[in-house]
Tab-separated table of C-alpha atoms in Angstrom:
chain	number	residue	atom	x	y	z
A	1	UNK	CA	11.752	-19.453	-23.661
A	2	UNK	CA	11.226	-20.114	-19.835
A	3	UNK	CA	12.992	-18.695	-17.181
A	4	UNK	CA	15.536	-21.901	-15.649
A	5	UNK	CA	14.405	-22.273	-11.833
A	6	UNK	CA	17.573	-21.480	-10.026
A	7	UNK	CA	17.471	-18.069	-12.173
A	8	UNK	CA	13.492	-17.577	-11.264
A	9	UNK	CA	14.718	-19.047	-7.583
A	10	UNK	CA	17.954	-16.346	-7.207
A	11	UNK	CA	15.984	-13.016	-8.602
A	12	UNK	CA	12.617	-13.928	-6.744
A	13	UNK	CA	14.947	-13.924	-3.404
A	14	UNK	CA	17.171	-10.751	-4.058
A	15	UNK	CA	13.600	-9.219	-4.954
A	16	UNK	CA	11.558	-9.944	-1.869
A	17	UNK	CA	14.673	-9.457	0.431
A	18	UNK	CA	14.210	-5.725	-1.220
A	19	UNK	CA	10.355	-6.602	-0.508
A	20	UNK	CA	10.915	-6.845	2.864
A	21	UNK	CA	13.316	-3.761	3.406
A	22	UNK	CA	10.866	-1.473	2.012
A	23	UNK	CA	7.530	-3.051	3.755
A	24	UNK	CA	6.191	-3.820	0.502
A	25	UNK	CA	2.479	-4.029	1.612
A	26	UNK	CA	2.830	-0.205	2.850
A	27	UNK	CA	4.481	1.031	-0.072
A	28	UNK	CA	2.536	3.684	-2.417
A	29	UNK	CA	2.213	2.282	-5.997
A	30	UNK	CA	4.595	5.125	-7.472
A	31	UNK	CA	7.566	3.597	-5.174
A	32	UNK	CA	6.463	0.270	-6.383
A	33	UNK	CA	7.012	1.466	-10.175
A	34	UNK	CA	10.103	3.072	-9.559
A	35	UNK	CA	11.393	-0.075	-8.104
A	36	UNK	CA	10.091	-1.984	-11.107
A	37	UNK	CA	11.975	0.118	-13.565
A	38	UNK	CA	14.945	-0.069	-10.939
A	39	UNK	CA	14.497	-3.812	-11.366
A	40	UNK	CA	14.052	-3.767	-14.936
A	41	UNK	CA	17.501	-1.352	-15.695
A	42	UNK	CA	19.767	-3.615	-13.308
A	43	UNK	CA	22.022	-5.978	-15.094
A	44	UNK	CA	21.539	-8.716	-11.984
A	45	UNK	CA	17.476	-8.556	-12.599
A	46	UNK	CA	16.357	-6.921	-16.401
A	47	UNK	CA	19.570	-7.900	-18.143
A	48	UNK	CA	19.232	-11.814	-16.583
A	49	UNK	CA	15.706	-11.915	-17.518
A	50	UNK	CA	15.982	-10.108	-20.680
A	51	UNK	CA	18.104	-13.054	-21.417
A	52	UNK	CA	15.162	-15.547	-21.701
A	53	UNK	CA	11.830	-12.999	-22.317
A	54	UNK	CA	11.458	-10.183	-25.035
A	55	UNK	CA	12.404	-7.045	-23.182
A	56	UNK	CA	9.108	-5.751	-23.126
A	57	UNK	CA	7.396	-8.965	-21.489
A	58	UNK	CA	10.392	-8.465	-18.301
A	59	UNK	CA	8.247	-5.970	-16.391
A	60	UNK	CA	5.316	-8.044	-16.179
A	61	UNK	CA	6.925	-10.987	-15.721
A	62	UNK	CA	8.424	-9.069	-12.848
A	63	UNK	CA	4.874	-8.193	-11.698
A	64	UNK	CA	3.153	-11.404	-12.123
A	65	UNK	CA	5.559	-13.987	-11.827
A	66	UNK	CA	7.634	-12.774	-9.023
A	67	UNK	CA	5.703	-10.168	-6.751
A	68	UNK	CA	2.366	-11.511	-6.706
A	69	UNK	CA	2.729	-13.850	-5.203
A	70	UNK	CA	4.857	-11.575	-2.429
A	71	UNK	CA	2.593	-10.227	-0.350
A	72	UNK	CA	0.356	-13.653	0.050
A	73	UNK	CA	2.860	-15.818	0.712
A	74	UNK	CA	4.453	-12.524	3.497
A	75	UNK	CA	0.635	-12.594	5.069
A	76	UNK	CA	0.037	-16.072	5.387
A	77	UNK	CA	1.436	-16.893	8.634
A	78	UNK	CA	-0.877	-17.255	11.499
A	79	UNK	CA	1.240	-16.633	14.188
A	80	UNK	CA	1.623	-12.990	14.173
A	81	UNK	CA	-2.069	-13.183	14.235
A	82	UNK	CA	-2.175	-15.536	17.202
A	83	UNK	CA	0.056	-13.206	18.762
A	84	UNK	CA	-2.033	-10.131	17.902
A	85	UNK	CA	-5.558	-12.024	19.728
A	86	UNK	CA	-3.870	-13.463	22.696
A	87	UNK	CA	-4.218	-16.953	21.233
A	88	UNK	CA	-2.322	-19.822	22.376
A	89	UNK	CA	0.655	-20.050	20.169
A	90	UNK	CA	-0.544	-23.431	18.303
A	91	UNK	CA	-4.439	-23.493	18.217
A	92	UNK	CA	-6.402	-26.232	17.289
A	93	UNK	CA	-7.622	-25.631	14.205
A	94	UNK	CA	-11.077	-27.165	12.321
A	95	UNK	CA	-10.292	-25.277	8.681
A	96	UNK	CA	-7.877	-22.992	6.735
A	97	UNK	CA	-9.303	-20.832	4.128
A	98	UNK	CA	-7.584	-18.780	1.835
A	99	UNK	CA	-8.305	-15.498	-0.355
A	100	UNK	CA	-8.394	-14.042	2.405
A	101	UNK	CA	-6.482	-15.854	5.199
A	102	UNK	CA	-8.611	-17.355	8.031
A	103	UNK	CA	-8.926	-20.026	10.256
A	104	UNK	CA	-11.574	-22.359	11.922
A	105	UNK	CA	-10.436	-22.879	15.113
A	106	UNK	CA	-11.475	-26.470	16.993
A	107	UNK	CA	-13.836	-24.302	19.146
A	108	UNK	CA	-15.776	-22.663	16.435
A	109	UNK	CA	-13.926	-19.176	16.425
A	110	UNK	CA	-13.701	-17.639	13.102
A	111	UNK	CA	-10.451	-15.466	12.641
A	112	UNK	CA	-9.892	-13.970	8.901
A	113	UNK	CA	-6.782	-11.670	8.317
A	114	UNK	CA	-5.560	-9.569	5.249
A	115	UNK	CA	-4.533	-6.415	3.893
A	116	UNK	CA	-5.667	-2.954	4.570
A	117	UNK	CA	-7.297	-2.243	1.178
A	118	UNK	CA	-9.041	-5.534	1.651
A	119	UNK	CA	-10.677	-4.545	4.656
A	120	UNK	CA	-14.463	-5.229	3.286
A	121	UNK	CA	-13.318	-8.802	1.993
A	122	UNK	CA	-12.002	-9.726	5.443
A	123	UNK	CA	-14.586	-8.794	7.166
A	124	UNK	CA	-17.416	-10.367	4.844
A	125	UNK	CA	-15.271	-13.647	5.081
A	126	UNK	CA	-15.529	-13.705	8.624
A	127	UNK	CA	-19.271	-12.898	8.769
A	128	UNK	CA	-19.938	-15.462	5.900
A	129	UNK	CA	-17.688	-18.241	7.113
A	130	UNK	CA	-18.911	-18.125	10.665
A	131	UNK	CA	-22.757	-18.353	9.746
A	132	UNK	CA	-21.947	-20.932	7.170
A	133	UNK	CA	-21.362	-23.701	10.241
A	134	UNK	CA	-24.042	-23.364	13.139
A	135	UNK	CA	-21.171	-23.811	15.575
A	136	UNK	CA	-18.883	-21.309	14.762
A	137	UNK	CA	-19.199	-17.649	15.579
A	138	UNK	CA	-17.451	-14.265	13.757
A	139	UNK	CA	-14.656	-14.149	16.007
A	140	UNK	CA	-11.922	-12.113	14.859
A	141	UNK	CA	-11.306	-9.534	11.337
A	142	UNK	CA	-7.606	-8.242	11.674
A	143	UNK	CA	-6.363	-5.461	9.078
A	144	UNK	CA	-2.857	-5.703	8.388
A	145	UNK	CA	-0.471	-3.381	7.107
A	146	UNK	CA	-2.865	0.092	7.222
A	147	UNK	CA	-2.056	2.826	4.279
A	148	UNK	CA	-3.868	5.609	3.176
A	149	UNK	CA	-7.231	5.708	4.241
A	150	UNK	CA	-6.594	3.290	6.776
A	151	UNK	CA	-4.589	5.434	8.728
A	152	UNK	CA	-7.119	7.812	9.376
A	153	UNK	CA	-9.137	7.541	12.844
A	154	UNK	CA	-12.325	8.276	11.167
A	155	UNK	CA	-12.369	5.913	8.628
A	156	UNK	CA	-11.017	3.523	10.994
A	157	UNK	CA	-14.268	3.907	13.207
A	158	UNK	CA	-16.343	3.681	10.291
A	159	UNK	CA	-14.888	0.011	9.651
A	160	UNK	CA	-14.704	-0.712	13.442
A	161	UNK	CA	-18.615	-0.033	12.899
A	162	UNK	CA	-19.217	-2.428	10.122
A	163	UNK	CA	-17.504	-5.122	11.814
A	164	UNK	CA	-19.589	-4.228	15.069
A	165	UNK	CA	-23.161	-4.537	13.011
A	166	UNK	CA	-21.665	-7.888	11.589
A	167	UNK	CA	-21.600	-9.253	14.581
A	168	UNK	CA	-17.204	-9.586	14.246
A	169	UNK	CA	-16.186	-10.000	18.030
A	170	UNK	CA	-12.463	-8.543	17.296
A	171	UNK	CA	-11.162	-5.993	15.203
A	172	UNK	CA	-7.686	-5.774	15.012
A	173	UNK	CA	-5.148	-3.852	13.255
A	174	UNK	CA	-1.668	-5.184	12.591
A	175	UNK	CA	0.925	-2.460	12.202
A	176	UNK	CA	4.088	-4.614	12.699
């Protein structure tokens, strides 16, 4: 049986208003579980769903279906990142990529953007994307949401210097 979409609609929104209280992209995967079986035992959530899955499938479905898609759809906005380089609020802008975020801008800048524990994909999309196009140029890698690692100066230098020998003209961290 399928989950009706003003159901899917009501729990996805009283779950990523949680999402957002708890800065989901920083959170350690134990508070993440505990939340999940929070989810799961609550009448509003586990007992609605429970309703329309077998019990066992309403964790995953909670996983998959609803919080996947969380921290994409949270990152996806460019204008934090416009913020973040000093850009003009609403650049011109030649092509969007996703998986990870970027943008083309009109004047050939490359700007890619994504989570912390993504780091190597963003800035390998930036490298690749830039020398892909003969007129655009590795403009800007920023790392968002920093945990574990991250957070650590050294490790941070090491991936300031990988982004230096790529050529990557920017590298930002977004700590918001």
């Amino acid at each position: 049986m399928k989950v009706p979409p003003p159901v899917l609609d009501r729990i996805r929104s009283q779950l990523w208003l949680t999402a957002d209280k708890e800065h989901w992209p920083t959170l350690p995967n134990r508070r993440k579980s505990a939340l999940f079986e929070q989810w799961i035992r609550d009448d509003q959530i586990g007992g609605v769903l429970s309703r329309y899955l077998d019990s066992r499938s309403v964790r995953v479905y909670l996983k998959d279906t609803i919080m996947k898609s969380y921290t994409r759809d949270r990152i996806k906005n460019f204008a934090p990142v416009t913020r973040l380089l000093d850009l003009p609020e609403c650049p011109l802008v030649s092509k969007v990529y996703l998986k990870p975020h970027g943008r083309r801008l009109a004047d050939g800048k490359v700007i890619c953007w994504g989570l912390s524990r993504d780091w190597k994909t963003v800035l390998m999309a930036v490298f690749e994307r830039a020398h892909a196009d003969e007129s655009a140029e590795p403009f800007a890698a920023v790392i968002m949401f920093p945990v574990g690692k991250c957070r650590q100066p050294a490790y941070r230098r090491m991936i300031e210097t990988a982004s230096n020998k790529l050529g990557i003209q920017r590298l930002e961290w977004y700590e918001e």
